Tab-separated table of C-alpha atoms and ligand atoms in Angstrom:
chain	number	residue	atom	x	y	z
X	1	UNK	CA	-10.423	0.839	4.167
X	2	UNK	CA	-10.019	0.023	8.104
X	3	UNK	CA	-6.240	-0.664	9.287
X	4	UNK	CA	-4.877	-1.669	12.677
X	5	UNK	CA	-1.379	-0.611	13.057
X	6	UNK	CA	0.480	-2.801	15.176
X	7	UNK	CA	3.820	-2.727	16.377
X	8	UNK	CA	5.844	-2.210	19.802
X	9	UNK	CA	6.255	0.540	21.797
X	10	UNK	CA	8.357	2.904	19.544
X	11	UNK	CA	7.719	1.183	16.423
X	12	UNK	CA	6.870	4.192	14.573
X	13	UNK	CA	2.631	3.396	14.528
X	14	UNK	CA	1.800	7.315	15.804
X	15	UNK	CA	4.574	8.655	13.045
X	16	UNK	CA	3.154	6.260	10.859
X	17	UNK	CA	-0.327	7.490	11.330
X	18	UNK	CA	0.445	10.928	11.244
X	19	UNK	CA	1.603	10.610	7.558
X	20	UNK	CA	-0.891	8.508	6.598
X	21	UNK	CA	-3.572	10.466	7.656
X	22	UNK	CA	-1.950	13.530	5.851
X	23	UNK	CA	-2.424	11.821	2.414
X	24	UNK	CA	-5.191	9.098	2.608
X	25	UNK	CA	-8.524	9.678	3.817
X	26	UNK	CA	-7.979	7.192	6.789
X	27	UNK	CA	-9.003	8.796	10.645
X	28	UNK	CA	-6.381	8.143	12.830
X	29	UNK	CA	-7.844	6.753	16.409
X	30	UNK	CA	-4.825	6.106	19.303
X	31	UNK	CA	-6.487	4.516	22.567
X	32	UNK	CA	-2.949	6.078	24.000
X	33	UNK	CA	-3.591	9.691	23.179
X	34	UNK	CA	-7.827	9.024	24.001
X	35	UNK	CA	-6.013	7.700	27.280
X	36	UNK	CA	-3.808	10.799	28.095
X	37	UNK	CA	-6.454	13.064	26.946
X	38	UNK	CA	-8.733	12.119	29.258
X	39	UNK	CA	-5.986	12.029	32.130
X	40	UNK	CA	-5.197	15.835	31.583
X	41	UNK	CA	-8.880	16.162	32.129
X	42	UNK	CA	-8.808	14.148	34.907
X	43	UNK	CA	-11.949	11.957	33.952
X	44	UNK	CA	-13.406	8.667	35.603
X	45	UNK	CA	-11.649	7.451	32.650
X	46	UNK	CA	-8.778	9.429	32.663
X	47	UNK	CA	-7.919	8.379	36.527
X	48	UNK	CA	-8.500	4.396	35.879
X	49	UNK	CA	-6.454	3.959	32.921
X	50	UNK	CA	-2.864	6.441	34.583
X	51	UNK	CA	-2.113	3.787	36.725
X	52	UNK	CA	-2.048	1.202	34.537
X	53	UNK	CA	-0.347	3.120	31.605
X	54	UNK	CA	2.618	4.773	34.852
X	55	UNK	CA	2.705	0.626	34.909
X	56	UNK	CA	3.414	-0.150	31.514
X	57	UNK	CA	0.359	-2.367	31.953
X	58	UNK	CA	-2.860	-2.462	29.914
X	59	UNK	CA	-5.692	-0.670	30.538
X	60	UNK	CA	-8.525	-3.210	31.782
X	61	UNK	CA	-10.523	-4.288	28.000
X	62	UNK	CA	-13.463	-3.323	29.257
X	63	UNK	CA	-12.754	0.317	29.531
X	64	UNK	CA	-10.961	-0.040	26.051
X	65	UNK	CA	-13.178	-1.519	24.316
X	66	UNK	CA	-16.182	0.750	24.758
X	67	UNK	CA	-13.781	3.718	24.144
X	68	UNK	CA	-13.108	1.792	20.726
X	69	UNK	CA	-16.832	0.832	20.101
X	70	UNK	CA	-18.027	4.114	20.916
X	71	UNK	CA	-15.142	6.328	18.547
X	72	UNK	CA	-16.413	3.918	15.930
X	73	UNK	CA	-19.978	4.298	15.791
X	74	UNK	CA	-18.960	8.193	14.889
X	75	UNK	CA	-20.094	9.291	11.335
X	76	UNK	CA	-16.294	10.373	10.213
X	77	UNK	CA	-14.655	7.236	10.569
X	78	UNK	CA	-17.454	6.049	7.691
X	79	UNK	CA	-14.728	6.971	5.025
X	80	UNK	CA	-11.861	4.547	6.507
X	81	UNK	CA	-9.981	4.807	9.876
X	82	UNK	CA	-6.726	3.779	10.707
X	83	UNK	CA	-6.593	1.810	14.941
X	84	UNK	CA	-2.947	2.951	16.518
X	85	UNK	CA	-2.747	0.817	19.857
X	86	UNK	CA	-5.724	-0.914	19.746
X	87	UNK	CA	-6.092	-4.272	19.818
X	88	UNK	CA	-3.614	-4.919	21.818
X	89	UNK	CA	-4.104	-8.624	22.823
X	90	UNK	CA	-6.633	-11.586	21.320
X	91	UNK	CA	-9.245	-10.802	23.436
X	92	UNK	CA	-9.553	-7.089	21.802
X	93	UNK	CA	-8.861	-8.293	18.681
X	94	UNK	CA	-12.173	-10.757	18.925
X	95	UNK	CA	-14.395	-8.169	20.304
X	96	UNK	CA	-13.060	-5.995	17.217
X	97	UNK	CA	-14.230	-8.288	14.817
X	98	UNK	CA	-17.246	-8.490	16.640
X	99	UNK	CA	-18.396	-4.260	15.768
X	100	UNK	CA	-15.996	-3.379	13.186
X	101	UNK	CA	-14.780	-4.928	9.747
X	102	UNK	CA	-10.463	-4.971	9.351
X	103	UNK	CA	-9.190	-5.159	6.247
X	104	UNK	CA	-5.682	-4.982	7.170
X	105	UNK	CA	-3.218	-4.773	9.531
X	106	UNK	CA	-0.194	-2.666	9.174
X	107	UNK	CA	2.949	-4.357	11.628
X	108	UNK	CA	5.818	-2.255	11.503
X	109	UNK	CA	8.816	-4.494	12.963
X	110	UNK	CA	11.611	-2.533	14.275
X	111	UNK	CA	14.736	-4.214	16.138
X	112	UNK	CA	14.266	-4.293	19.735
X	113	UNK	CA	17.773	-2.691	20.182
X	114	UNK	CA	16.439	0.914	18.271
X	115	UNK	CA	13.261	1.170	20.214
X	116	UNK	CA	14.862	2.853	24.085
X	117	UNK	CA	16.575	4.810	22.233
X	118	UNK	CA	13.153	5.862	20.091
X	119	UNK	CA	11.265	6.302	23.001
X	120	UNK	CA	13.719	8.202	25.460
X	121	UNK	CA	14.352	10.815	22.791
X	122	UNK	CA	10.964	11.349	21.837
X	123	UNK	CA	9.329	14.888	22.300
X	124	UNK	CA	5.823	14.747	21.729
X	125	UNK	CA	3.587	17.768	21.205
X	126	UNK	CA	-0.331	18.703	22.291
X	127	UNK	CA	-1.310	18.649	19.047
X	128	UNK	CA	-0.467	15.226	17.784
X	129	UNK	CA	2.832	15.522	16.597
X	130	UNK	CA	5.996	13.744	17.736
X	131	UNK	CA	9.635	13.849	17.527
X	132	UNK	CA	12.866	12.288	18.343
X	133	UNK	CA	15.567	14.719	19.538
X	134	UNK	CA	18.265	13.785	16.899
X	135	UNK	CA	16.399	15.647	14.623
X	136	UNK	CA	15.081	18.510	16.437
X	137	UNK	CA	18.319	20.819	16.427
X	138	UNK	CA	17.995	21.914	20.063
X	139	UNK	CA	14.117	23.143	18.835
X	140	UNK	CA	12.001	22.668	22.111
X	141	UNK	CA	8.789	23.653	19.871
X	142	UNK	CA	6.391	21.794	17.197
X	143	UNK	CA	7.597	22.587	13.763
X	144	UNK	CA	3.527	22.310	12.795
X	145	UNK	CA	1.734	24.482	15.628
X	146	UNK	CA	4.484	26.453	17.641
X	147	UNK	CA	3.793	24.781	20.899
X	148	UNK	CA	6.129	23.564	23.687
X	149	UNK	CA	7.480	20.381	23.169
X	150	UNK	CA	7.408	17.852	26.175
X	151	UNK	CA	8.546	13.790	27.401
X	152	UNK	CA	5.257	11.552	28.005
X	153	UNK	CA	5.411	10.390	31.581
X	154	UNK	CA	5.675	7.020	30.330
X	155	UNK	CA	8.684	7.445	28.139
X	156	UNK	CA	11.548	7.020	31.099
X	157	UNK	CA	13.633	3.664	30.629
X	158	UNK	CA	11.934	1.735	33.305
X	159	UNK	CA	8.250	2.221	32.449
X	160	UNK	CA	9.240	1.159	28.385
X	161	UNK	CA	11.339	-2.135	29.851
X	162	UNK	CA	7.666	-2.946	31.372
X	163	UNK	CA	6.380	-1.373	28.019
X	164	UNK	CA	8.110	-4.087	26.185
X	165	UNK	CA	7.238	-6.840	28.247
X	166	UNK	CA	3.558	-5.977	27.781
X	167	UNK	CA	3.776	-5.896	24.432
X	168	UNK	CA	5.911	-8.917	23.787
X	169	UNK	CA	3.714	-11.564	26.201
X	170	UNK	CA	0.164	-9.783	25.341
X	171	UNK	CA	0.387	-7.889	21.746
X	172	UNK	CA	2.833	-9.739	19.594
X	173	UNK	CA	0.195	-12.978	19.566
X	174	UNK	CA	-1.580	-10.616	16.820
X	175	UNK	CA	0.623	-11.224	14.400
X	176	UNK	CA	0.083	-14.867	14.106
X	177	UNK	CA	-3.470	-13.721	14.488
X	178	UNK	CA	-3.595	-11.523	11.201
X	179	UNK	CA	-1.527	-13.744	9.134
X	180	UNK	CA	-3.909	-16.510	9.958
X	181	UNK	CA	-6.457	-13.901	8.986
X	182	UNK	CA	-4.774	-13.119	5.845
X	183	UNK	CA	-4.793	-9.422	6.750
X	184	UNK	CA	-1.655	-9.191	7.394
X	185	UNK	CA	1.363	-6.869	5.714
X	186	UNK	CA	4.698	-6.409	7.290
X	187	UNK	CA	7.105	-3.573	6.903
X	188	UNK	CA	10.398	-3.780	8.670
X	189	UNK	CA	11.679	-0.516	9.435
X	190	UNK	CA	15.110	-1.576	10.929
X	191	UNK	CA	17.161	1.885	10.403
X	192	UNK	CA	15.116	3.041	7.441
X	193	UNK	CA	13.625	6.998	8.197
X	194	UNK	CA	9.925	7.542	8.512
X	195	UNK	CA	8.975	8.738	4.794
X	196	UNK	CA	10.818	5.301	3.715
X	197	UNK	CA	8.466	3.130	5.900
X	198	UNK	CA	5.604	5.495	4.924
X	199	UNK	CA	6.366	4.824	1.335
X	200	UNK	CA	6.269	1.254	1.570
X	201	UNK	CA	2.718	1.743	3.733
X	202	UNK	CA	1.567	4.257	1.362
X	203	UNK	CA	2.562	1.177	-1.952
X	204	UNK	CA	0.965	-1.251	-0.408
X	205	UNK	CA	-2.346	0.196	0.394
X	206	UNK	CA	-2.684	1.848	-3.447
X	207	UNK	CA	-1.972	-1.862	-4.153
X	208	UNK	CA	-4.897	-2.619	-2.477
X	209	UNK	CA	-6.840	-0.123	-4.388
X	210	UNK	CA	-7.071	2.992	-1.766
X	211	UNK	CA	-6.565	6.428	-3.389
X	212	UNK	CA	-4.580	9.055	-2.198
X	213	UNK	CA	-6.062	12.316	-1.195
Q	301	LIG	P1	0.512	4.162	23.265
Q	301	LIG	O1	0.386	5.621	23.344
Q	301	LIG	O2	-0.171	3.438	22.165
Q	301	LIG	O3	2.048	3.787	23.317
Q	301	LIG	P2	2.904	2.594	22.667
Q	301	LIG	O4	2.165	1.497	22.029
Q	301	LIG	O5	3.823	2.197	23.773
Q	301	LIG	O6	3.593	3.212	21.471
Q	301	LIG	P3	4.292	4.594	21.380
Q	301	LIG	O7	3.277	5.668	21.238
Q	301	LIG	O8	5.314	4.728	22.482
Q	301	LIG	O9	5.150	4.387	20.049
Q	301	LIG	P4	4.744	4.559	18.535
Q	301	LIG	O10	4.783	3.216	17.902
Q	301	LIG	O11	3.504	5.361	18.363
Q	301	LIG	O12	6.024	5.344	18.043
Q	301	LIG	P5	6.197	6.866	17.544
Q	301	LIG	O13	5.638	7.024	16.190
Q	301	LIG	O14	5.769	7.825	18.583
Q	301	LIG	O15	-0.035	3.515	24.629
Q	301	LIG	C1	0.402	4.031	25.883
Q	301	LIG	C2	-0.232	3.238	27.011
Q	301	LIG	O16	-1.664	3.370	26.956
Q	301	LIG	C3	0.024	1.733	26.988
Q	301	LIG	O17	1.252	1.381	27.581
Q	301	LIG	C4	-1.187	1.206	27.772
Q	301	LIG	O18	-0.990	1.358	29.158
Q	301	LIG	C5	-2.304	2.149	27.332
Q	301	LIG	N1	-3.054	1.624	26.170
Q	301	LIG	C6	-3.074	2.141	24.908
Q	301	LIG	N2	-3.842	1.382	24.096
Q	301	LIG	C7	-4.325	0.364	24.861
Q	301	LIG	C8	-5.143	-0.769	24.602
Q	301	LIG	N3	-5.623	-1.026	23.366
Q	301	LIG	N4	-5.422	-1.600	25.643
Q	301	LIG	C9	-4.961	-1.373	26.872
Q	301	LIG	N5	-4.157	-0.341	27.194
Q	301	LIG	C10	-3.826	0.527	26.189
Q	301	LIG	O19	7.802	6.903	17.399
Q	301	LIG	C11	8.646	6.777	18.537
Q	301	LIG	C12	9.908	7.636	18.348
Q	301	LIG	O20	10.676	7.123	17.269
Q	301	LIG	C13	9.636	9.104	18.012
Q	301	LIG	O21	10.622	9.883	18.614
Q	301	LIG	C14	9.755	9.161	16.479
Q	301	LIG	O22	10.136	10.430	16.045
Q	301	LIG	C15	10.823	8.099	16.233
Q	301	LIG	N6	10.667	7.372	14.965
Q	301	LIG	C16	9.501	6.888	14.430
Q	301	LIG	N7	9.742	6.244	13.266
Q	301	LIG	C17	11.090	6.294	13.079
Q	301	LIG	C18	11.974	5.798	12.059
Q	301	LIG	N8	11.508	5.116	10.998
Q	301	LIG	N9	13.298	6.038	12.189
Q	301	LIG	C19	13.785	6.732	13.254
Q	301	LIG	N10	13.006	7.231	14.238
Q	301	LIG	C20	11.676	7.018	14.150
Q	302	LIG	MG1	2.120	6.248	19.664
């Protein structure tokens, strides 16, 4: 089974993911961590896409959709993968269909009014994992691999206001786009905690006949 997990910034698709990829057998491919990987290497990559993403703008398609094409011509994404970020307008949608088959897309609709306060207060660490500092006790390290929690770059009120705008005028088009598809399942989060979303995820997809691990 191939998903696209869709939502705004803060939505919960990386949390989302992480779970998911925990207990199906679904790879879990951000374009936003393949971004900031490659701009802690400081590749050709790596140096186009930071001043787009210190925007809050998209990365040009052309660069994202050969990152995309390429992860998914890999052998391990055979079994099922799960696409957190990506498409993120119609034109990457399209060019989706065109080298991979979707066979649904996961929109997680949270209430603009929760999602500063998501993204402001989330610690994210190296290794995948992220946080929101409500729930970390004054712990400043991950609870999975010990290492030092820190605040993306792009995670200050100003760069998620542009963030939002993006994603509103460019990525919430998919919706419509799915529906019409009849891909589409939506889960609204609203104050519900991640393993309640996750649950209703996690339903819908045994509905649709994937097995847990
Ligand atoms: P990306 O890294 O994809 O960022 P984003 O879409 O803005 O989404 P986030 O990662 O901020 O949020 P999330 O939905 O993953 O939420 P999370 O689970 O962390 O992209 C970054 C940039 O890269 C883009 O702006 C763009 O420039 C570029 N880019 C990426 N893909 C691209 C593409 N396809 N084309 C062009 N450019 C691209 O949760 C957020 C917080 O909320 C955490 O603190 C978490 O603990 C908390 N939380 C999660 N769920 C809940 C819940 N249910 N209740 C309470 N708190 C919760
Ligand atoms: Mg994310």
């Amino acid at each position: 089974m191939n998903i696209v997990l869709l939502g705004a910034p803060g939505a919960g698709k990386g949390t989302q993911a992480s779970l998911l990829e925990e207990s199906f057998h679904l790879v879990h491919i951000s374009t936003g961590d393949i971004f900031r990987a490659n701009i802690k290497e400081g590749t050709p990559i790596g140096k186009i896409a930071k001043s787009y993403i210190d925007a809050g703008k998209l990365v040009p398609d052309e660069v994202t959709c050969d990152i995309v094409k390429d992860r998914l011509s890999k052998e391990d994404v055979k079994g099922g993968f799960m696409l957190d970020g990506f498409p993120r307008n119609t034109f990457q949608a399209e060019q989706l269909d065109r080298f991979a088959h979707i066979d649904l897309c996961v929109n997680i609709d949270v209430d603009l009014s929760l999602l500063m306060d998501r993204i402001c207060g989330r610690r994210v660490c190296s290794c995948g994992e992220s946080y929101h500092v409500s729930t970390l006790n004054g712990a400043t390290t991950c609870k999975k691999c010990g290492k030092e929690l820190y605040r993306r770059d792009d995670d200050n009120p100003e760069t998620v206001q542009k963030r939002l705008d993006t994603y509103f005028k460019e990525t919430a088009p998919l919706v419509e786009y799915y529906a019409n598809a009849g891909k589409l399942f939506t889960v609204t989060s609203g104050k519900q905690p991640p393993k309640a979303v996750y649950d209703k995820i996690a339903k819908e997809l045994v509905r649709r006949g994937r097995s847990k691990k």
